[in-house]
Amino acid sequence: MFKNMKLWLKISLSISILTIVGLAIILFVSTNDTRNTINDNMGARMVEMANHKATVFKEYYDDYITFEKGFAATATVKNALENPDDKEVVADLQASVSAAAESFPALEGFFVMDTDSVIIAHSNTPAVGAQVYGDDRKDVLELVTNSVLETGICVRGITVSTSTGELVANAFIGVFDGDELIGFVSGGFFVSDLKAVMDTMTIENLPNATEYVIDLDQNTYVMAEDDEMLSTEVTDPSHLEAIAASENADIGIVEASDENGVANFTAYYKLADYNFLVLVANPSSDIFASVNTLMVKLIIIILAVLIILVVVTVFVSRDRKSVV
């Protein structure tokens, strides 16, 4: 059929085809380059944000841990744990616990307990004598004890307080007599301010970015968008991908689909001191929204050019016939 066409028509069609192919190549190259540029730019910004959030998180925790460690090192604590039946010694400890709690306003509660998790002194005095971990929770006490024996500290992450309903961070500091563990200093501090600060740290043009903190030792959430996720096992594939990547690098970004099948970019930063992983996640569709818009515009332009070429070809064809 092409052989029987007039020369001028062949030329017109050839120009039209070359024009369309050229525009298609431009579309592919430009969108691909733009996608790579945005990918690198947004990825770097997400990693930077994960770093900033991790720094803020660590500063809050460090203040609390330093406070607990300082108190655990006092002779008053050691004396009371070694002499729990000495009322005068225990009374001195109770006074010290109450004074310490007042000096750290963010504390929900502050206490000293023995190795059986029986409370010796507490900022809330009615709690004295109670057992933190009963027979049904011996596994938790064992976990705390083993962690303290290994590192001197057990960070339990963030939970919802049963008494106030607020988010509370919790950690245990070991008290030793030589190499022997004789008790723990512990308590909870409110983290509503911490979460509020982290929530204000946003990335421009990524309003749907979400943050998580994962306890790598327990593979559970320490902080999440939904409080019901706290202390639950990490099952989201994109988060598991970030956990796997953190074994090779303390900071980076991965692309993977979440448990709903939505593609996500997830930036991560490992807090080695606590073995926590801070995540900043965002749907890929948000990141590439501008690229997709550009692609649609270019496709419309190509279609418009194609229509114009077809119309011009038809009119030229009619003019040629009329001349003949």
PDB file of C-alpha atoms in Angstrom:
ATOM      1  CA  MET A   1       0.000   0.000   0.000  1.00  0.00           C
ATOM      2  CA  PHE A   2       2.870   2.353   0.881  1.00  0.00           C
ATOM      3  CA  LYS A   3       4.375   1.725  -2.596  1.00  0.00           C
ATOM      4  CA  ASN A   4       1.303   3.109  -4.330  1.00  0.00           C
ATOM      5  CA  MET A   5       1.280   6.353  -2.362  1.00  0.00           C
ATOM      6  CA  LYS A   6       2.213   9.631  -3.936  1.00  0.00           C
ATOM      7  CA  LEU A   7       5.709  10.880  -3.080  1.00  0.00           C
ATOM      8  CA  TRP A   8       4.435  13.927  -1.238  1.00  0.00           C
ATOM      9  CA  LEU A   9       2.177  11.709   0.902  1.00  0.00           C
ATOM     10  CA  LYS A  10       5.032   9.361   1.682  1.00  0.00           C
ATOM     11  CA  ILE A  11       7.115  12.325   2.769  1.00  0.00           C
ATOM     12  CA  SER A  12       4.288  13.679   4.945  1.00  0.00           C
ATOM     13  CA  LEU A  13       3.717  10.326   6.629  1.00  0.00           C
ATOM     14  CA  SER A  14       7.443   9.792   7.153  1.00  0.00           C
ATOM     15  CA  ILE A  15       7.797  13.204   8.753  1.00  0.00           C
ATOM     16  CA  SER A  16       4.769  12.496  10.951  1.00  0.00           C
ATOM     17  CA  ILE A  17       6.134   9.113  12.076  1.00  0.00           C
ATOM     18  CA  LEU A  18       9.607  10.528  12.769  1.00  0.00           C
ATOM     19  CA  THR A  19       8.065  13.406  14.696  1.00  0.00           C
ATOM     20  CA  ILE A  20       5.992  11.057  16.856  1.00  0.00           C
ATOM     21  CA  VAL A  21       8.962   8.740  17.467  1.00  0.00           C
ATOM     22  CA  GLY A  22      11.135  11.720  18.360  1.00  0.00           C
ATOM     23  CA  LEU A  23       8.559  13.078  20.793  1.00  0.00           C
ATOM     24  CA  ALA A  24       8.173   9.617  22.346  1.00  0.00           C
ATOM     25  CA  ILE A  25      11.933   9.402  22.873  1.00  0.00           C
ATOM     26  CA  ILE A  26      11.938  12.857  24.418  1.00  0.00           C
ATOM     27  CA  LEU A  27       9.072  11.758  26.688  1.00  0.00           C
ATOM     28  CA  PHE A  28      10.941   8.666  27.844  1.00  0.00           C
ATOM     29  CA  VAL A  29      14.301  10.359  28.376  1.00  0.00           C
ATOM     30  CA  SER A  30      12.931  13.444  30.109  1.00  0.00           C
ATOM     31  CA  THR A  31      10.622  11.559  32.478  1.00  0.00           C
ATOM     32  CA  ASN A  32      13.274   8.968  33.250  1.00  0.00           C
ATOM     33  CA  ASP A  33      15.871  11.647  34.030  1.00  0.00           C
ATOM     34  CA  THR A  34      13.357  13.608  36.076  1.00  0.00           C
ATOM     35  CA  ARG A  35      12.330  10.463  37.948  1.00  0.00           C
ATOM     36  CA  ASN A  36      15.956   9.663  38.797  1.00  0.00           C
ATOM     37  CA  THR A  37      16.620  13.237  39.914  1.00  0.00           C
ATOM     38  CA  ILE A  38      13.531  13.327  42.137  1.00  0.00           C
ATOM     39  CA  ASN A  39      14.333   9.869  43.442  1.00  0.00           C
ATOM     40  CA  ASP A  40      17.830  10.949  44.485  1.00  0.00           C
ATOM     41  CA  ASN A  41      16.644  14.280  45.896  1.00  0.00           C
ATOM     42  CA  MET A  42      13.662  12.984  47.868  1.00  0.00           C
ATOM     43  CA  GLY A  43      15.597   9.922  48.990  1.00  0.00           C
ATOM     44  CA  ALA A  44      18.366  12.111  50.387  1.00  0.00           C
ATOM     45  CA  ARG A  45      15.826  14.335  52.140  1.00  0.00           C
ATOM     46  CA  MET A  46      14.045  11.328  53.663  1.00  0.00           C
ATOM     47  CA  VAL A  47      17.326   9.866  54.928  1.00  0.00           C
ATOM     48  CA  GLU A  48      18.261  13.268  56.356  1.00  0.00           C
ATOM     49  CA  MET A  49      14.892  13.475  58.105  1.00  0.00           C
ATOM     50  CA  ALA A  50      15.327   9.968  59.560  1.00  0.00           C
ATOM     51  CA  ASN A  51      18.680  11.132  60.882  1.00  0.00           C
ATOM     52  CA  HIS A  52      17.162  14.275  62.463  1.00  0.00           C
ATOM     53  CA  LYS A  53      14.314  12.329  64.061  1.00  0.00           C
ATOM     54  CA  ALA A  54      16.746   9.711  65.384  1.00  0.00           C
ATOM     55  CA  THR A  55      18.892  12.466  66.913  1.00  0.00           C
ATOM     56  CA  VAL A  56      15.913  14.014  68.716  1.00  0.00           C
ATOM     57  CA  PHE A  57      14.735  10.588  69.887  1.00  0.00           C
ATOM     58  CA  LYS A  58      18.187   9.738  71.245  1.00  0.00           C
ATOM     59  CA  GLU A  59      18.552  13.064  73.067  1.00  0.00           C
ATOM     60  CA  TYR A  60      15.278  12.499  74.917  1.00  0.00           C
ATOM     61  CA  TYR A  61      16.213   8.943  75.841  1.00  0.00           C
ATOM     62  CA  ASP A  62      19.749   9.888  76.831  1.00  0.00           C
ATOM     63  CA  ASP A  63      18.456  12.476  79.327  1.00  0.00           C
ATOM     64  CA  TYR A  64      16.183   9.899  80.928  1.00  0.00           C
ATOM     65  CA  ILE A  65      18.790   7.110  80.978  1.00  0.00           C
ATOM     66  CA  THR A  66      21.448   9.444  82.407  1.00  0.00           C
ATOM     67  CA  PHE A  67      19.027  10.458  85.157  1.00  0.00           C
ATOM     68  CA  GLU A  68      18.295   6.822  86.057  1.00  0.00           C
ATOM     69  CA  LYS A  69      21.945   5.773  85.926  1.00  0.00           C
ATOM     70  CA  GLY A  70      22.936   8.619  88.221  1.00  0.00           C
ATOM     71  CA  PHE A  71      20.323   7.628  90.783  1.00  0.00           C
ATOM     72  CA  ALA A  72      21.179   3.917  90.545  1.00  0.00           C
ATOM     73  CA  ALA A  73      24.810   4.704  91.413  1.00  0.00           C
ATOM     74  CA  THR A  74      23.951   6.262  94.791  1.00  0.00           C
ATOM     75  CA  ALA A  75      24.794   4.492  98.053  1.00  0.00           C
ATOM     76  CA  THR A  76      21.201   4.985  99.260  1.00  0.00           C
ATOM     77  CA  VAL A  77      19.867   2.647  96.579  1.00  0.00           C
ATOM     78  CA  LYS A  78      22.471  -0.036  97.208  1.00  0.00           C
ATOM     79  CA  ASN A  79      22.016   0.097 100.998  1.00  0.00           C
ATOM     80  CA  ALA A  80      18.240  -0.345 100.754  1.00  0.00           C
ATOM     81  CA  LEU A  81      18.502  -3.277  98.337  1.00  0.00           C
ATOM     82  CA  GLU A  82      21.054  -4.945 100.605  1.00  0.00           C
ATOM     83  CA  ASN A  83      18.954  -4.226 103.713  1.00  0.00           C
ATOM     84  CA  PRO A  84      15.298  -4.320 102.627  1.00  0.00           C
ATOM     85  CA  ASP A  85      14.140  -5.067 106.212  1.00  0.00           C
ATOM     86  CA  ASP A  86      15.861  -2.026 107.677  1.00  0.00           C
ATOM     87  CA  LYS A  87      12.995   0.468 107.895  1.00  0.00           C
ATOM     88  CA  GLU A  88      15.252   3.476 108.416  1.00  0.00           C
ATOM     89  CA  VAL A  89      17.382   2.647 105.370  1.00  0.00           C
ATOM     90  CA  VAL A  90      14.290   2.010 103.224  1.00  0.00           C
ATOM     91  CA  ALA A  91      12.720   5.258 104.463  1.00  0.00           C
ATOM     92  CA  ASP A  92      15.822   7.153 103.328  1.00  0.00           C
ATOM     93  CA  LEU A  93      15.483   5.515  99.918  1.00  0.00           C
ATOM     94  CA  GLN A  94      11.788   6.424  99.731  1.00  0.00           C
ATOM     95  CA  ALA A  95      12.601  10.047 100.473  1.00  0.00           C
ATOM     96  CA  SER A  96      15.296  10.041  97.799  1.00  0.00           C
ATOM     97  CA  VAL A  97      12.971   8.464  95.227  1.00  0.00           C
ATOM     98  CA  SER A  98      10.264  11.057  95.921  1.00  0.00           C
ATOM     99  CA  ALA A  99      12.753  13.936  95.681  1.00  0.00           C
ATOM    100  CA  ALA A 100      14.242  12.567  92.457  1.00  0.00           C
ATOM    101  CA  ALA A 101      10.811  12.176  90.877  1.00  0.00           C
ATOM    102  CA  GLU A 102       9.951  15.784  91.708  1.00  0.00           C
ATOM    103  CA  SER A 103      13.197  16.948  90.100  1.00  0.00           C
ATOM    104  CA  PHE A 104      12.305  15.261  86.790  1.00  0.00           C
ATOM    105  CA  PRO A 105       8.796  16.549  85.920  1.00  0.00           C
ATOM    106  CA  ALA A 106       8.454  14.316  82.871  1.00  0.00           C
ATOM    107  CA  LEU A 107       8.387  11.196  85.053  1.00  0.00           C
ATOM    108  CA  GLU A 108       5.112   9.313  85.333  1.00  0.00           C
ATOM    109  CA  GLY A 109       6.573   7.073  88.011  1.00  0.00           C
ATOM    110  CA  PHE A 110       9.951   6.202  89.504  1.00  0.00           C
ATOM    111  CA  PHE A 111      10.886   3.208  91.619  1.00  0.00           C
ATOM    112  CA  VAL A 112      13.481   0.754  92.916  1.00  0.00           C
ATOM    113  CA  MET A 113      12.775  -2.980  92.886  1.00  0.00           C
ATOM    114  CA  ASP A 114      14.663  -6.115  93.885  1.00  0.00           C
ATOM    115  CA  THR A 115      15.593  -8.992  91.576  1.00  0.00           C
ATOM    116  CA  ASP A 116      12.164 -10.595  92.127  1.00  0.00           C
ATOM    117  CA  SER A 117      10.616  -7.319  90.855  1.00  0.00           C
ATOM    118  CA  VAL A 118       9.189  -6.443  94.298  1.00  0.00           C
ATOM    119  CA  ILE A 119       9.065  -2.652  94.672  1.00  0.00           C
ATOM    120  CA  ILE A 120      11.183  -1.338  97.589  1.00  0.00           C
ATOM    121  CA  ALA A 121      10.428   2.358  97.044  1.00  0.00           C
ATOM    122  CA  HIS A 122       8.166   4.183  94.606  1.00  0.00           C
ATOM    123  CA  SER A 123       7.245   7.792  93.832  1.00  0.00           C
ATOM    124  CA  ASN A 124       3.653   6.570  94.230  1.00  0.00           C
ATOM    125  CA  THR A 125       3.950   5.160  97.741  1.00  0.00           C
ATOM    126  CA  PRO A 126       0.875   2.833  97.608  1.00  0.00           C
ATOM    127  CA  ALA A 127       2.783   0.823  94.994  1.00  0.00           C
ATOM    128  CA  VAL A 128       5.501  -0.135  97.491  1.00  0.00           C
ATOM    129  CA  GLY A 129       5.517  -3.892  98.114  1.00  0.00           C
ATOM    130  CA  ALA A 130       3.801  -4.722  94.849  1.00  0.00           C
ATOM    131  CA  GLN A 131       5.412  -7.118  92.381  1.00  0.00           C
ATOM    132  CA  VAL A 132       5.922  -5.664  88.918  1.00  0.00           C
ATOM    133  CA  TYR A 133       6.215  -9.014  87.154  1.00  0.00           C
ATOM    134  CA  GLY A 134       4.131 -11.779  88.700  1.00  0.00           C
ATOM    135  CA  ASP A 135       4.185 -15.467  87.861  1.00  0.00           C
ATOM    136  CA  ASP A 136       2.395 -14.837  84.572  1.00  0.00           C
ATOM    137  CA  ARG A 137       5.114 -12.410  83.469  1.00  0.00           C
ATOM    138  CA  LYS A 138       8.280 -14.149  84.593  1.00  0.00           C
ATOM    139  CA  ASP A 139       9.422 -14.250  80.984  1.00  0.00           C
ATOM    140  CA  VAL A 140       9.526 -10.440  80.907  1.00  0.00           C
ATOM    141  CA  LEU A 141      11.510 -10.314  84.152  1.00  0.00           C
ATOM    142  CA  GLU A 142      13.927 -12.851  82.700  1.00  0.00           C
ATOM    143  CA  LEU A 143      14.329 -10.725  79.586  1.00  0.00           C
ATOM    144  CA  VAL A 144      14.990  -7.602  81.672  1.00  0.00           C
ATOM    145  CA  THR A 145      17.445  -9.445  83.923  1.00  0.00           C
ATOM    146  CA  ASN A 146      19.405 -10.969  81.048  1.00  0.00           C
ATOM    147  CA  SER A 147      19.656  -7.632  79.267  1.00  0.00           C
ATOM    148  CA  VAL A 148      20.864  -5.870  82.428  1.00  0.00           C
ATOM    149  CA  LEU A 149      23.408  -8.602  83.161  1.00  0.00           C
ATOM    150  CA  GLU A 150      24.751  -8.255  79.636  1.00  0.00           C
ATOM    151  CA  THR A 151      24.744  -4.480  79.181  1.00  0.00           C
ATOM    152  CA  GLY A 152      23.724  -2.960  82.525  1.00  0.00           C
ATOM    153  CA  ILE A 153      20.494  -1.618  81.032  1.00  0.00           C
ATOM    154  CA  CYS A 154      17.246  -2.811  79.512  1.00  0.00           C
ATOM    155  CA  VAL A 155      15.289  -0.333  77.394  1.00  0.00           C
ATOM    156  CA  ARG A 156      11.675  -1.463  77.202  1.00  0.00           C
ATOM    157  CA  GLY A 157      10.581   1.094  74.658  1.00  0.00           C
ATOM    158  CA  ILE A 158       7.312   3.010  74.689  1.00  0.00           C
ATOM    159  CA  THR A 159       3.921   1.773  75.854  1.00  0.00           C
ATOM    160  CA  VAL A 160       0.531   3.255  76.662  1.00  0.00           C
ATOM    161  CA  SER A 161       0.281   3.764  80.416  1.00  0.00           C
ATOM    162  CA  THR A 162      -2.540   1.812  82.047  1.00  0.00           C
ATOM    163  CA  SER A 163      -2.989   4.531  84.655  1.00  0.00           C
ATOM    164  CA  THR A 164      -2.864   7.707  82.558  1.00  0.00           C
ATOM    165  CA  GLY A 165      -3.402   6.492  78.993  1.00  0.00           C
ATOM    166  CA  GLU A 166      -0.354   8.532  77.942  1.00  0.00           C
ATOM    167  CA  LEU A 167       2.645   7.299  75.980  1.00  0.00           C
ATOM    168  CA  VAL A 168       5.400   6.365  78.422  1.00  0.00           C
ATOM    169  CA  ALA A 169       8.997   5.251  77.830  1.00  0.00           C
ATOM    170  CA  ASN A 170      10.454   2.693  80.201  1.00  0.00           C
ATOM    171  CA  ALA A 171      13.952   1.428  81.025  1.00  0.00           C
ATOM    172  CA  PHE A 172      15.680  -0.592  83.765  1.00  0.00           C
ATOM    173  CA  ILE A 173      19.135   0.158  85.171  1.00  0.00           C
ATOM    174  CA  GLY A 174      20.909  -2.592  87.085  1.00  0.00           C
ATOM    175  CA  VAL A 175      22.222  -2.102  90.621  1.00  0.00           C
ATOM    176  CA  PHE A 176      25.199  -4.323  91.441  1.00  0.00           C
ATOM    177  CA  ASP A 177      27.173  -5.414  94.471  1.00  0.00           C
ATOM    178  CA  GLY A 178      30.418  -6.249  92.747  1.00  0.00           C
ATOM    179  CA  ASP A 179      29.364  -8.618  89.958  1.00  0.00           C
ATOM    180  CA  GLU A 180      26.108  -9.595  91.641  1.00  0.00           C
ATOM    181  CA  LEU A 181      22.859  -8.036  90.456  1.00  0.00           C
ATOM    182  CA  ILE A 182      20.859  -6.978  93.507  1.00  0.00           C
ATOM    183  CA  GLY A 183      18.087  -4.872  92.006  1.00  0.00           C
ATOM    184  CA  PHE A 184      16.887  -2.337  89.480  1.00  0.00           C
ATOM    185  CA  VAL A 185      16.085   1.358  89.174  1.00  0.00           C
ATOM    186  CA  SER A 186      13.231   1.995  86.782  1.00  0.00           C
ATOM    187  CA  GLY A 187      10.293   4.181  85.921  1.00  0.00           C
ATOM    188  CA  GLY A 188       8.476   5.733  83.044  1.00  0.00           C
ATOM    189  CA  PHE A 189       8.707   9.168  81.494  1.00  0.00           C
ATOM    190  CA  PHE A 190       6.078  10.812  79.339  1.00  0.00           C
ATOM    191  CA  VAL A 191       7.022  11.026  75.691  1.00  0.00           C
ATOM    192  CA  SER A 192       4.140  13.148  74.437  1.00  0.00           C
ATOM    193  CA  ASP A 193       6.572  16.064  74.025  1.00  0.00           C
ATOM    194  CA  LEU A 194       9.014  13.824  72.186  1.00  0.00           C
ATOM    195  CA  LYS A 195       6.362  12.602  69.772  1.00  0.00           C
ATOM    196  CA  ALA A 196       5.043  16.152  69.299  1.00  0.00           C
ATOM    197  CA  VAL A 197       8.528  17.369  68.374  1.00  0.00           C
ATOM    198  CA  MET A 198       9.079  14.471  65.969  1.00  0.00           C
ATOM    199  CA  ASP A 199       5.664  15.066  64.381  1.00  0.00           C
ATOM    200  CA  THR A 200       6.547  18.698  63.638  1.00  0.00           C
ATOM    201  CA  MET A 201       9.589  17.549  61.667  1.00  0.00           C
ATOM    202  CA  THR A 202       8.121  17.198  58.179  1.00  0.00           C
ATOM    203  CA  ILE A 203       9.401  16.981  54.605  1.00  0.00           C
ATOM    204  CA  GLU A 204       8.172  19.585  52.125  1.00  0.00           C
ATOM    205  CA  ASN A 205       5.856  18.128  49.464  1.00  0.00           C
ATOM    206  CA  LEU A 206       5.569  14.830  51.378  1.00  0.00           C
ATOM    207  CA  PRO A 207       2.597  15.375  53.698  1.00  0.00           C
ATOM    208  CA  ASN A 208       1.886  11.642  53.987  1.00  0.00           C
ATOM    209  CA  ALA A 209       5.283  10.679  55.422  1.00  0.00           C
ATOM    210  CA  THR A 210       4.995   8.494  58.527  1.00  0.00           C
ATOM    211  CA  GLU A 211       7.505   7.658  61.248  1.00  0.00           C
ATOM    212  CA  TYR A 212       8.209   4.502  63.223  1.00  0.00           C
ATOM    213  CA  VAL A 213      10.762   3.350  65.776  1.00  0.00           C
ATOM    214  CA  ILE A 214      11.533  -0.360  65.993  1.00  0.00           C
ATOM    215  CA  ASP A 215      13.217  -2.334  68.781  1.00  0.00           C
ATOM    216  CA  LEU A 216      15.569  -4.546  66.781  1.00  0.00           C
ATOM    217  CA  ASP A 217      16.152  -6.907  69.708  1.00  0.00           C
ATOM    218  CA  GLN A 218      12.454  -7.701  70.045  1.00  0.00           C
ATOM    219  CA  ASN A 219      11.358  -6.906  66.464  1.00  0.00           C
ATOM    220  CA  THR A 220       8.542  -4.777  67.899  1.00  0.00           C
ATOM    221  CA  TYR A 221       7.358  -1.190  67.454  1.00  0.00           C
ATOM    222  CA  VAL A 222       8.561   1.335  70.034  1.00  0.00           C
ATOM    223  CA  MET A 223       6.822   4.232  68.289  1.00  0.00           C
ATOM    224  CA  ALA A 224       4.238   4.188  65.502  1.00  0.00           C
ATOM    225  CA  GLU A 225       1.520   6.264  63.846  1.00  0.00           C
ATOM    226  CA  ASP A 226      -1.104   4.061  65.493  1.00  0.00           C
ATOM    227  CA  ASP A 227      -0.638   3.523  69.243  1.00  0.00           C
ATOM    228  CA  GLU A 228      -2.203   0.080  68.892  1.00  0.00           C
ATOM    229  CA  MET A 229       0.945  -0.995  67.039  1.00  0.00           C
ATOM    230  CA  LEU A 230       3.150  -0.344  70.085  1.00  0.00           C
ATOM    231  CA  SER A 231       4.922  -3.481  71.351  1.00  0.00           C
ATOM    232  CA  THR A 232       3.466  -5.525  68.465  1.00  0.00           C
ATOM    233  CA  GLU A 233       5.610  -7.585  66.109  1.00  0.00           C
ATOM    234  CA  VAL A 234       6.861  -5.953  62.915  1.00  0.00           C
ATOM    235  CA  THR A 235       5.246  -7.689  59.934  1.00  0.00           C
ATOM    236  CA  ASP A 236       5.099  -4.911  57.319  1.00  0.00           C
ATOM    237  CA  PRO A 237       7.281  -6.096  54.389  1.00  0.00           C
ATOM    238  CA  SER A 238       8.668  -2.611  53.732  1.00  0.00           C
ATOM    239  CA  HIS A 239       9.729  -2.270  57.376  1.00  0.00           C
ATOM    240  CA  LEU A 240      11.253  -5.748  57.363  1.00  0.00           C
ATOM    241  CA  GLU A 241      13.170  -4.743  54.232  1.00  0.00           C
ATOM    242  CA  ALA A 242      14.577  -1.741  56.115  1.00  0.00           C
ATOM    243  CA  ILE A 243      15.520  -3.955  59.067  1.00  0.00           C
ATOM    244  CA  ALA A 244      17.381  -6.318  56.736  1.00  0.00           C
ATOM    245  CA  ALA A 245      19.185  -3.399  55.062  1.00  0.00           C
ATOM    246  CA  SER A 246      20.232  -1.980  58.460  1.00  0.00           C
ATOM    247  CA  GLU A 247      22.306  -5.105  59.082  1.00  0.00           C
ATOM    248  CA  ASN A 248      24.726  -3.893  56.415  1.00  0.00           C
ATOM    249  CA  ALA A 249      24.442  -0.107  56.830  1.00  0.00           C
ATOM    250  CA  ASP A 250      23.266   2.029  59.757  1.00  0.00           C
ATOM    251  CA  ILE A 251      21.611   4.554  57.461  1.00  0.00           C
ATOM    252  CA  GLY A 252      19.940   4.275  54.053  1.00  0.00           C
ATOM    253  CA  ILE A 253      16.699   3.932  52.106  1.00  0.00           C
ATOM    254  CA  VAL A 254      14.811   0.998  50.589  1.00  0.00           C
ATOM    255  CA  GLU A 255      11.902   0.728  48.173  1.00  0.00           C
ATOM    256  CA  ALA A 256       9.371  -2.018  48.858  1.00  0.00           C
ATOM    257  CA  SER A 257       5.619  -2.574  49.042  1.00  0.00           C
ATOM    258  CA  ASP A 258       3.874  -2.496  52.411  1.00  0.00           C
ATOM    259  CA  GLU A 259       1.386  -5.102  53.676  1.00  0.00           C
ATOM    260  CA  ASN A 260      -1.364  -3.420  51.618  1.00  0.00           C
ATOM    261  CA  GLY A 261       0.666  -3.720  48.424  1.00  0.00           C
ATOM    262  CA  VAL A 262       1.417   0.020  48.277  1.00  0.00           C
ATOM    263  CA  ALA A 263       4.935   0.828  47.036  1.00  0.00           C
ATOM    264  CA  ASN A 264       6.874   2.838  49.620  1.00  0.00           C
ATOM    265  CA  PHE A 265      10.212   4.490  50.045  1.00  0.00           C
ATOM    266  CA  THR A 266      11.443   3.854  53.596  1.00  0.00           C
ATOM    267  CA  ALA A 267      14.441   5.735  54.968  1.00  0.00           C
ATOM    268  CA  TYR A 268      16.067   4.300  58.084  1.00  0.00           C
ATOM    269  CA  TYR A 269      18.598   5.271  60.734  1.00  0.00           C
ATOM    270  CA  LYS A 270      19.922   2.874  63.364  1.00  0.00           C
ATOM    271  CA  LEU A 271      20.419   4.039  66.945  1.00  0.00           C
ATOM    272  CA  ALA A 272      23.226   1.675  67.902  1.00  0.00           C
ATOM    273  CA  ASP A 273      23.190   2.667  71.600  1.00  0.00           C
ATOM    274  CA  TYR A 274      19.666   1.286  72.018  1.00  0.00           C
ATOM    275  CA  ASN A 275      19.540  -0.990  68.966  1.00  0.00           C
ATOM    276  CA  PHE A 276      16.488   0.908  67.738  1.00  0.00           C
ATOM    277  CA  LEU A 277      15.703   1.656  64.103  1.00  0.00           C
ATOM    278  CA  VAL A 278      14.034   4.963  63.172  1.00  0.00           C
ATOM    279  CA  LEU A 279      12.002   4.839  59.956  1.00  0.00           C
ATOM    280  CA  VAL A 280      10.506   7.543  57.735  1.00  0.00           C
ATOM    281  CA  ALA A 281       8.179   6.048  55.118  1.00  0.00           C
ATOM    282  CA  ASN A 282       6.243   7.589  52.246  1.00  0.00           C
ATOM    283  CA  PRO A 283       4.255   6.182  49.300  1.00  0.00           C
ATOM    284  CA  SER A 284       6.238   6.181  46.056  1.00  0.00           C
ATOM    285  CA  SER A 285       3.234   7.685  44.263  1.00  0.00           C
ATOM    286  CA  ASP A 286       3.614  10.899  46.312  1.00  0.00           C
ATOM    287  CA  ILE A 287       7.283  11.179  45.481  1.00  0.00           C
ATOM    288  CA  PHE A 288       6.731  10.698  41.754  1.00  0.00           C
ATOM    289  CA  ALA A 289       3.496  12.700  41.524  1.00  0.00           C
ATOM    290  CA  SER A 290       5.227  15.562  39.698  1.00  0.00           C
ATOM    291  CA  VAL A 291       6.839  13.118  37.262  1.00  0.00           C
ATOM    292  CA  ASN A 292       3.496  11.507  36.521  1.00  0.00           C
ATOM    293  CA  THR A 293       1.960  14.950  35.936  1.00  0.00           C
ATOM    294  CA  LEU A 294       4.791  15.826  33.554  1.00  0.00           C
ATOM    295  CA  MET A 295       4.320  12.552  31.694  1.00  0.00           C
ATOM    296  CA  VAL A 296       0.595  13.193  31.245  1.00  0.00           C
ATOM    297  CA  LYS A 297       1.308  16.696  29.908  1.00  0.00           C
ATOM    298  CA  LEU A 298       3.872  15.385  27.434  1.00  0.00           C
ATOM    299  CA  ILE A 299       1.520  12.635  26.252  1.00  0.00           C
ATOM    300  CA  ILE A 300      -1.182  15.255  25.667  1.00  0.00           C
ATOM    301  CA  ILE A 301       1.310  17.346  23.679  1.00  0.00           C
ATOM    302  CA  ILE A 302       2.298  14.321  21.564  1.00  0.00           C
ATOM    303  CA  LEU A 303      -1.345  13.477  20.877  1.00  0.00           C
ATOM    304  CA  ALA A 304      -2.046  17.104  19.958  1.00  0.00           C
ATOM    305  CA  VAL A 305       0.908  17.131  17.546  1.00  0.00           C
ATOM    306  CA  LEU A 306      -0.286  13.836  16.050  1.00  0.00           C
ATOM    307  CA  ILE A 307      -3.796  15.200  15.510  1.00  0.00           C
ATOM    308  CA  ILE A 308      -2.409  18.374  13.926  1.00  0.00           C
ATOM    309  CA  LEU A 309      -0.205  16.323  11.578  1.00  0.00           C
ATOM    310  CA  VAL A 310      -3.131  14.117  10.571  1.00  0.00           C
ATOM    311  CA  VAL A 311      -5.365  17.145   9.907  1.00  0.00           C
ATOM    312  CA  VAL A 312      -2.624  18.887   7.896  1.00  0.00           C
ATOM    313  CA  THR A 313      -1.995  15.715   5.886  1.00  0.00           C
ATOM    314  CA  VAL A 314      -5.701  15.334   5.103  1.00  0.00           C
ATOM    315  CA  PHE A 315      -6.022  18.957   3.960  1.00  0.00           C
ATOM    316  CA  VAL A 316      -2.885  18.719   1.838  1.00  0.00           C
ATOM    317  CA  SER A 317      -4.219  15.510   0.321  1.00  0.00           C
ATOM    318  CA  ARG A 318      -7.476  17.230  -0.620  1.00  0.00           C
ATOM    319  CA  ASP A 319      -5.640  20.205  -2.095  1.00  0.00           C
ATOM    320  CA  ARG A 320      -3.500  17.920  -4.230  1.00  0.00           C
ATOM    321  CA  LYS A 321      -6.563  16.099  -5.541  1.00  0.00           C
ATOM    322  CA  SER A 322      -8.324  19.361  -6.392  1.00  0.00           C
ATOM    323  CA  VAL A 323      -5.267  20.544  -8.322  1.00  0.00           C
ATOM    324  CA  VAL A 324      -5.201  17.315 -10.301  1.00  0.00           C
TER     325      VAL A 324
END
